[in-house]
Short mmCIF file of C-alpha atoms in Angstrom, two decimals:
data_model
loop_
_atom_site.label_atom_id
_atom_site.label_comp_id
_atom_site.label_asym_id
_atom_site.label_seq_id
_atom_site.Cartn_x
_atom_site.Cartn_y
_atom_site.Cartn_z
CA MET J 1 -80.71 75.85 117.08
CA LYS J 2 -78.77 72.61 118.49
CA ALA J 3 -79.80 70.18 115.23
CA LEU J 4 -77.93 72.45 113.69
CA MET J 5 -73.84 71.88 112.92
CA LEU J 6 -70.80 73.86 112.74
CA ALA J 7 -68.92 73.23 109.55
CA PHE J 8 -65.70 74.83 106.92
CA PHE J 9 -65.01 74.89 103.85
CA GLU J 10 -62.56 76.85 102.24
CA ASP J 11 -63.34 79.86 98.98
CA GLU J 12 -61.15 79.64 95.55
CA LYS J 13 -60.00 82.76 97.42
CA TYR J 14 -57.68 79.52 99.09
CA LYS J 15 -54.82 80.18 96.20
CA ARG J 16 -54.07 83.07 97.32
CA PHE J 17 -52.44 81.96 100.97
CA ARG J 18 -50.39 80.00 99.34
CA PRO J 19 -47.16 78.79 100.76
CA LEU J 20 -49.64 78.10 103.33
CA THR J 21 -52.76 76.31 101.97
CA PHE J 22 -50.28 73.70 100.56
CA THR J 23 -50.34 72.08 103.21
CA ARG J 24 -53.69 72.86 105.04
CA PRO J 25 -56.91 74.65 104.62
CA LEU J 26 -57.34 78.06 105.43
CA TYR J 27 -59.32 77.91 108.95
CA MET J 28 -56.02 74.85 110.18
CA LEU J 29 -54.19 78.47 110.84
CA LYS J 30 -52.57 78.00 114.67
CA ILE J 31 -53.00 80.55 116.98
CA GLY J 32 -50.81 79.42 119.99
CA GLY J 33 -51.51 76.29 118.97
CA LEU J 34 -55.44 76.57 118.86
CA TYR J 35 -57.00 76.26 115.24
CA PHE J 36 -58.97 79.04 114.12
CA PHE J 37 -61.77 76.62 113.39
CA GLU J 38 -61.51 75.90 117.01
CA HIS J 39 -62.46 79.30 118.55
CA PHE J 40 -66.01 79.40 116.65
CA ILE J 41 -66.22 75.58 118.47
CA ARG J 42 -65.19 76.98 121.94
CA GLN J 43 -67.39 79.99 121.68
CA LEU J 44 -70.32 78.70 120.48
CA ASN J 45 -70.06 75.46 122.07
CA MET J 46 -70.38 73.01 118.94
CA ASN J 47 -69.41 70.33 120.18
CA ARG J 48 -69.91 67.90 116.37
CA THR J 49 -67.75 69.59 114.04
CA LEU J 50 -67.40 69.08 110.25
CA LEU J 51 -64.35 69.87 108.04
CA ILE J 52 -64.13 70.26 104.40
CA LEU J 53 -61.38 69.28 102.57
CA ARG J 54 -59.08 69.14 99.67
CA PRO J 55 -58.89 65.72 99.04
CA GLU J 56 -54.80 65.96 98.97
CA LEU J 57 -55.50 67.00 102.60
CA GLU J 58 -57.07 64.63 104.27
CA LYS J 59 -55.61 62.29 105.56
CA LEU J 60 -52.47 63.80 106.78
CA CYS J 61 -55.14 66.05 108.38
CA TYR J 62 -57.57 63.76 109.78
CA TRP J 63 -54.68 62.48 111.73
CA LYS J 64 -53.79 66.50 112.53
CA VAL J 65 -56.93 66.75 113.83
CA ASN J 66 -57.99 63.09 114.93
CA VAL J 67 -55.42 61.61 115.92
CA VAL J 68 -53.10 63.77 117.26
CA ARG J 69 -56.01 66.39 119.10
CA ARG J 70 -58.48 63.71 119.94
CA LEU J 71 -60.69 66.35 118.93
CA GLY J 72 -63.27 64.10 117.29
CA CYS J 73 -64.33 66.41 113.63
CA ILE J 74 -65.54 64.57 110.98
CA VAL J 75 -63.51 65.08 107.70
CA ASN J 76 -65.62 64.69 103.97
CA LYS J 77 -68.47 62.88 105.37
CA VAL J 78 -71.89 64.41 105.20
CA PRO J 79 -73.40 63.38 108.96
CA ASP J 80 -77.08 62.51 110.14
CA GLY J 81 -78.63 65.93 111.09
CA LYS J 82 -80.94 68.20 109.51
CA LEU J 83 -79.32 71.38 109.20
CA PHE J 84 -75.81 72.31 109.10
CA LEU J 85 -74.26 76.05 108.81
CA LEU J 86 -71.39 76.23 106.64
CA VAL J 87 -68.12 79.79 108.08
CA ASN J 88 -66.27 81.21 105.01
CA ALA J 89 -62.36 79.98 106.33
CA ARG J 90 -60.93 82.53 105.23
CA MET J 91 -63.30 84.41 108.63
CA VAL J 92 -61.65 85.92 111.38
CA PRO J 93 -62.01 84.56 113.99
CA THR J 94 -63.19 87.38 116.40
CA GLY J 95 -66.22 88.87 119.14
CA ASP J 96 -68.09 89.78 115.70
CA ALA J 97 -68.30 86.95 113.25
CA VAL J 98 -68.69 85.11 116.62
CA ASN J 99 -72.23 87.61 117.60
CA PHE J 100 -73.24 86.87 114.04
CA LEU J 101 -73.29 83.00 113.87
CA GLN J 102 -74.49 83.20 117.63
CA GLU J 103 -77.16 85.68 115.07
CA ILE J 104 -77.68 82.73 112.45
CA LEU J 105 -77.68 79.78 114.93
CA SER J 106 -80.69 81.06 116.66
CA GLU J 107 -82.96 81.41 114.46
CA GLU J 108 -85.42 79.11 113.84
CA LYS J 109 -85.84 78.56 109.97
CA GLU J 110 -84.68 75.28 108.17
CA GLU J 111 -84.56 76.53 104.49
CA ASP J 112 -81.38 76.73 102.57
CA ARG J 113 -79.37 80.43 103.00
CA ALA J 114 -76.85 82.09 102.21
CA TRP J 115 -74.94 85.72 104.03
CA LEU J 116 -72.11 87.91 101.95
CA LEU J 117 -70.55 90.98 101.61
CA GLY J 118 -69.94 91.68 99.03
CA ARG J 119 -69.25 88.88 96.40
CA ASP J 120 -67.96 86.69 99.68
CA VAL J 121 -69.99 83.53 100.73
CA LEU J 122 -69.97 84.64 104.66
CA ALA J 123 -71.58 81.35 105.45
CA MET J 124 -74.61 78.59 104.41
CA ARG J 125 -77.00 77.11 106.78
CA LEU J 126 -78.16 74.20 104.85
CA LYS J 127 -80.51 70.80 104.64
CA ARG J 128 -78.42 67.94 104.67
CA ASN J 129 -79.65 67.38 101.43
CA THR J 130 -77.98 70.34 99.64
CA LEU J 131 -75.05 69.65 101.61
CA ALA J 132 -74.72 66.51 100.25
CA GLY J 133 -75.51 67.05 96.54
CA TYR J 134 -72.36 69.66 96.66
CA MET J 135 -70.17 67.83 99.42
CA LYS J 136 -67.61 66.59 96.75
CA ASP J 137 -67.91 70.10 94.48
CA LEU J 138 -66.85 71.76 97.75
CA GLN J 139 -63.22 70.00 98.08
CA LYS J 140 -62.03 71.31 95.36
CA PRO J 141 -63.51 75.09 95.66
CA SER J 142 -63.78 77.05 92.75
CA GLY J 143 -65.96 79.58 91.18
CA GLU J 144 -68.63 77.89 89.78
CA VAL J 145 -69.02 75.67 93.18
CA PHE J 146 -70.62 78.48 94.59
CA ARG J 147 -72.72 81.23 92.25
CA ARG J 148 -74.25 77.55 92.03
CA LEU J 149 -75.07 76.87 95.33
CA LEU J 150 -76.06 80.26 95.62
CA ALA J 151 -78.67 80.22 93.36
CA GLU J 152 -81.26 77.49 95.32
CA CYS J 153 -80.24 79.62 98.24
CA SER J 154 -82.03 82.81 99.26
CA LYS J 155 -79.23 85.93 99.36
CA THR J 156 -78.97 87.81 102.78
CA LYS J 157 -77.21 90.79 102.15
CA VAL J 158 -74.54 91.02 105.76
CA SER J 159 -74.53 95.15 106.02
CA ARG J 160 -71.93 95.77 108.40
CA ARG J 161 -68.50 95.54 108.33
CA LEU J 162 -67.23 91.06 109.18
CA PRO J 163 -63.39 90.04 109.06
CA LEU J 164 -61.94 88.32 106.42
CA PHE J 165 -58.51 87.46 105.42
CA HIS J 166 -58.29 88.58 101.61
CA ASP J 167 -54.78 88.62 101.40
CA PHE J 168 -51.25 87.97 103.38
CA ARG J 169 -51.02 91.76 104.20
CA ASP J 170 -54.45 91.97 106.07
CA LEU J 171 -53.36 88.40 107.68
CA LYS J 172 -51.54 89.37 110.63
CA GLN J 173 -53.07 92.62 111.09
CA LYS J 174 -56.32 91.28 111.57
CA VAL J 175 -55.39 88.31 113.65
CA VAL J 176 -52.86 90.20 116.15
CA GLU J 177 -56.11 92.70 116.52
CA GLY J 178 -59.19 90.28 116.63
CA ILE J 179 -57.69 87.41 118.86
CA LEU J 180 -56.24 89.71 121.86
CA SER J 181 -59.65 92.08 121.82
CA PHE J 182 -61.11 88.50 121.19
CA SER J 183 -60.44 87.29 124.53
CA ASN J 184 -56.71 87.04 127.46
CA SER J 185 -56.13 83.97 125.56
CA PRO J 186 -56.44 82.04 122.52
CA ARG J 187 -56.68 78.60 124.66
CA ASN J 188 -54.93 77.75 127.73
CA THR J 189 -55.15 81.29 129.90
CA LEU J 190 -58.67 80.53 129.44
CA GLU J 191 -59.08 76.80 130.56
CA SER J 192 -56.17 76.38 133.50
CA ALA J 193 -57.16 80.82 134.54
CA LEU J 194 -54.87 83.04 134.46
CA ILE J 195 -52.96 83.26 136.86
CA TRP J 196 -50.65 86.19 137.28
CA GLY J 197 -52.14 89.37 135.69
CA ASN J 198 -52.05 92.48 136.33
CA GLU J 199 -52.78 96.07 135.60
CA GLU J 200 -50.45 96.87 133.17
CA ASN J 201 -52.60 94.31 130.92
CA VAL J 202 -49.53 90.91 131.17
CA PHE J 203 -51.55 87.61 131.72
CA VAL J 204 -48.81 84.74 132.18
CA SER J 205 -49.69 81.02 133.53
CA GLU J 206 -48.80 79.98 136.82
CA LYS J 207 -46.78 76.91 134.97
CA ALA J 208 -45.08 79.06 132.91
CA ARG J 209 -41.86 80.33 133.56
CA ILE J 210 -40.14 83.72 132.82
CA GLU J 211 -36.12 84.14 134.21
CA GLU J 212 -34.15 87.40 135.53
CA GLU J 213 -33.87 90.72 133.99
CA VAL J 214 -36.90 90.07 131.99
CA PHE J 215 -38.53 93.08 129.76
CA LEU J 216 -42.86 93.04 129.37
CA ASP J 217 -43.52 96.10 127.28
CA THR J 218 -47.88 96.88 128.03
CA ARG J 219 -47.89 99.97 126.02
CA SER J 220 -48.73 98.82 122.02
CA GLY J 221 -50.48 96.27 123.80
CA PRO J 222 -51.51 93.17 125.69
CA ILE J 223 -48.36 90.38 126.50
CA ILE J 224 -49.72 86.71 126.86
CA ILE J 225 -47.56 83.58 127.61
CA GLU J 226 -49.20 80.44 127.73
CA PRO J 227 -48.06 77.03 129.94
CA LYS J 228 -44.59 76.22 130.13
CA ALA J 229 -43.27 78.76 128.30
CA VAL J 230 -40.04 79.97 129.57
CA ILE J 231 -38.56 83.16 128.66
CA LYS J 232 -35.11 83.49 129.26
CA ALA J 233 -32.70 85.53 130.21
CA TYR J 234 -32.13 89.29 129.41
CA SER J 235 -34.97 89.35 126.82
CA VAL J 236 -37.58 91.46 125.52
CA ILE J 237 -41.49 91.07 124.62
CA ARG J 238 -43.48 94.32 123.81
CA GLY J 239 -47.34 94.30 122.83
CA PRO J 240 -49.61 92.47 121.27
CA ALA J 241 -47.50 89.78 121.83
CA ILE J 242 -48.46 86.13 122.51
CA VAL J 243 -46.10 83.04 123.20
CA GLY J 244 -47.10 79.85 122.73
CA GLU J 245 -47.15 76.71 125.29
CA GLU J 246 -43.70 74.44 125.82
CA THR J 247 -42.58 77.28 124.23
CA GLN J 248 -38.93 78.77 124.68
CA VAL J 249 -37.19 82.16 123.70
CA LEU J 250 -33.63 82.63 123.73
CA GLU J 251 -31.96 85.12 125.35
CA LYS J 252 -31.46 88.76 124.47
CA SER J 253 -33.71 87.70 121.93
CA ILE J 254 -36.78 90.01 121.01
CA ILE J 255 -40.45 89.35 120.63
CA ASP J 256 -41.84 92.64 119.51
CA GLY J 257 -45.51 92.14 118.77
CA SER J 258 -46.09 88.83 117.41
CA ILE J 259 -47.88 86.22 117.70
CA VAL J 260 -45.06 82.38 118.48
CA GLY J 261 -47.05 79.60 117.89
CA GLU J 262 -46.76 76.20 120.15
CA ARG J 263 -43.53 74.15 120.96
CA SER J 264 -40.75 77.14 118.76
CA ILE J 265 -37.62 77.47 120.47
CA ILE J 266 -36.85 81.81 119.31
CA GLY J 267 -34.03 83.24 118.96
CA GLY J 268 -33.28 87.19 117.56
CA THR J 269 -35.68 89.38 117.29
CA ILE J 270 -39.04 88.89 115.36
CA GLU J 271 -41.55 92.48 115.39
CA ASN J 272 -44.31 92.17 114.15
CA SER J 273 -45.11 88.71 112.95
CA PHE J 274 -47.17 85.67 112.78
CA LEU J 275 -45.46 82.38 113.27
CA LEU J 276 -48.07 79.24 113.25
CA GLY J 277 -45.37 76.78 115.88
CA LYS J 278 -43.00 73.96 116.41
CA ASN J 279 -40.22 76.64 114.55
CA ILE J 280 -37.02 76.65 114.96
CA ILE J 281 -35.13 80.47 114.78
CA GLU J 282 -31.84 80.43 115.63
CA ASP J 283 -30.23 83.55 117.07
CA ARG J 284 -28.93 86.77 115.57
CA SER J 285 -31.54 86.12 113.19
CA LEU J 286 -33.63 88.65 112.22
CA LEU J 287 -38.43 88.59 111.63
CA ARG J 288 -39.90 91.73 110.23
CA SER J 289 -43.13 91.37 108.63
CA THR J 290 -43.44 87.69 108.18
CA ILE J 291 -45.63 84.66 108.44
CA ILE J 292 -43.99 81.16 109.24
CA GLY J 293 -45.42 77.39 108.46
CA GLU J 294 -45.42 74.16 110.65
CA TYR J 295 -41.82 72.81 110.94
CA ALA J 296 -39.88 75.46 109.70
CA TYR J 297 -36.81 76.45 109.95
CA VAL J 298 -34.73 79.50 109.90
CA GLY J 299 -30.73 79.61 111.07
CA SER J 300 -28.40 81.94 112.58
CA GLY J 301 -28.07 85.02 111.31
CA ALA J 302 -31.00 84.92 108.51
CA PHE J 303 -32.29 88.27 107.74
CA LEU J 304 -36.67 87.57 106.22
CA GLU J 305 -37.09 91.12 104.89
CA GLU J 306 -41.15 92.55 105.20
CA GLU J 307 -44.02 90.55 104.39
CA VAL J 308 -42.12 87.07 103.24
CA VAL J 309 -43.97 83.55 103.93
CA LEU J 310 -43.03 80.76 104.27
CA GLY J 311 -44.33 77.16 103.97
CA ASP J 312 -44.45 74.19 106.23
CA TYR J 313 -41.33 72.51 106.51
CA ALA J 314 -39.06 75.50 104.46
CA CYS J 315 -35.45 75.18 105.59
CA ILE J 316 -33.54 78.55 105.66
CA LEU J 317 -29.70 78.22 106.23
CA PRO J 318 -27.71 80.25 108.53
CA TYR J 319 -27.33 84.26 107.10
CA THR J 320 -29.90 83.44 103.97
CA ARG J 321 -30.48 86.93 103.73
CA ILE J 322 -34.22 86.85 101.92
CA TYR J 323 -36.29 90.17 100.10
CA GLU J 324 -39.19 91.25 99.85
CA ASN J 325 -42.39 90.38 99.58
CA ILE J 326 -40.87 86.90 99.12
CA ARG J 327 -42.61 83.39 99.45
CA ILE J 328 -40.89 80.70 100.26
CA GLY J 329 -43.15 76.80 98.76
CA PRO J 330 -43.47 74.43 101.71
CA LEU J 331 -40.07 72.15 101.57
CA SER J 332 -37.66 74.14 99.90
CA LEU J 333 -34.36 74.64 100.56
CA VAL J 334 -32.29 77.97 100.46
CA SER J 335 -29.29 79.94 100.83
CA GLY J 336 -27.54 82.72 100.18
CA PHE J 337 -29.84 86.35 98.73
CA VAL J 338 -32.75 85.49 98.33
CA ASP J 339 -34.89 87.34 95.54
CA LYS J 340 -37.38 85.60 93.58
CA HIS J 341 -40.08 83.29 95.05
CA ILE J 342 -39.07 80.01 95.84
CA PRO J 343 -41.79 76.66 94.27
CA VAL J 344 -42.47 73.70 96.86
CA MET J 345 -40.10 71.67 97.13
CA LYS J 346 -37.58 73.28 95.69
CA PHE J 347 -33.32 74.19 95.98
CA TYR J 348 -32.27 77.13 95.87
CA SER J 349 -28.55 79.80 96.58
CA HIS J 350 -27.58 82.58 95.25
CA ASP J 351 -24.90 80.84 92.68
CA GLU J 352 -27.00 78.19 91.44
CA GLY J 353 -30.25 79.34 90.98
CA ILE J 354 -33.75 77.49 91.84
CA VAL J 355 -33.04 73.14 91.21
CA ALA J 356 -35.79 70.66 91.50
CA MET J 357 -35.58 69.06 94.34
CA SER J 358 -36.81 65.15 93.88
CA GLU J 359 -39.32 62.81 95.60
CA GLU J 360 -35.95 60.37 97.43
CA GLU J 361 -34.06 64.73 97.95
CA ALA J 362 -37.48 65.54 99.78
CA GLU J 363 -38.13 62.95 102.19
CA ARG J 364 -35.04 62.90 103.02
CA LEU J 365 -34.77 66.32 104.10
CA LEU J 366 -38.08 65.89 105.92
CA ARG J 367 -36.43 62.92 107.95
CA SER J 368 -33.41 65.14 108.70
CA LEU J 369 -35.26 68.12 109.12
CA LEU J 370 -38.24 67.07 112.15
CA TYR J 371 -35.57 64.34 113.18
CA ASN J 372 -32.48 66.91 114.36
CA HIS J 373 -35.02 69.54 115.21
CA PHE J 374 -37.71 68.34 116.44
CA GLY J 375 -37.25 64.49 117.40
CA ARG J 376 -39.33 62.58 115.45
CA LEU J 377 -39.93 61.27 112.40
CA PRO J 378 -42.76 62.08 109.62
CA SER J 379 -45.49 60.17 109.41
CA SER J 380 -46.61 57.58 107.62
CA PHE J 381 -49.20 60.28 105.95
CA GLU J 382 -47.06 63.62 105.69
CA ILE J 383 -44.98 61.10 103.93
CA GLU J 384 -47.93 61.24 101.05
CA LEU J 385 -48.15 64.07 101.21
CA LEU J 386 -44.99 64.58 99.06
CA LYS J 387 -46.45 63.18 96.44
CA PHE J 388 -49.69 65.79 96.56
CA LEU J 389 -46.29 68.41 96.55
CA ALA J 390 -43.80 66.30 93.46
CA VAL J 391 -46.47 67.45 91.06
CA ALA J 392 -47.16 70.60 92.34
CA SER J 393 -43.46 71.65 92.55
CA ARG J 394 -43.33 70.67 88.81
#
């Protein structure tokens, strides 16, 4: 149905994915430089997209998708149109999910309807007036909002199992399994064509560079190396793995069963981890089953154990050890032995414990991190986000 516009929303369970969702909606997690929602719109061949965002993220995310990436998305406004297909941010962009949405798009009906999996809302087809009436509520998702919305819809239960993110533990697994089976590459290898491929499931862009004595092991899954990536000598990459665009894998580094996002510098060993991109991982560091937000820095010799999650702009100083199942909030700086969750915008050392960070100190840390490691200064929208994070840190 060509008149139907694709839209993306969060349900109330986005809080399960903090600290990453402090600074983005869940559908703006990245795989190899491509947002989750972009996988859907490209496979469904949809041109116009509506993003429903929490108010504190509206300006920053508008800047990211429409100024930096020039995707032309509509943000928190109800545009002209008769019908809208709202997709839950927790739906994994896989072939099964795309087929499910294509079935909805092919229907010729125009009534409000919701598709459920258990108690989770997978998708909603809403008329413009219905969406307009709930737009403000959807920007602050809660269970009550969806209960009222579902009361207006003709509910249809989905009996088959579709992939939804439920927590951090299955996020990595579903991303690696789902995306690598969904297509041969998340982005540019499909656009610029896979220039080098072979029976061993190694896919390398013609613009990537692999130096001498690099070992690519595909016994457990495919390896995808995107444009302008550089794999330096004596490195090891074991599939399933994606190395994002413009990422450098330093000499003698190991990437094992992991997705590494765009424009990162990777040293040490990365095992079964998911890096969103623009990350600095110094040499001799070890990351196991870790999820890392954008612009996070991990110093030399650091050890991150199982199920660690770093928020955006987090700084892990050299030789820090973070124990398993620990969350580090955005713009926090930690050192020593970390055995407790670190909230947003905090200093932490093993001797002094958790120390509050002022807004001025956080801005200095942000400027120093971005300038010294990524060659830029923060945007006004990132500075403005500090005010929200400062409130969240209290």
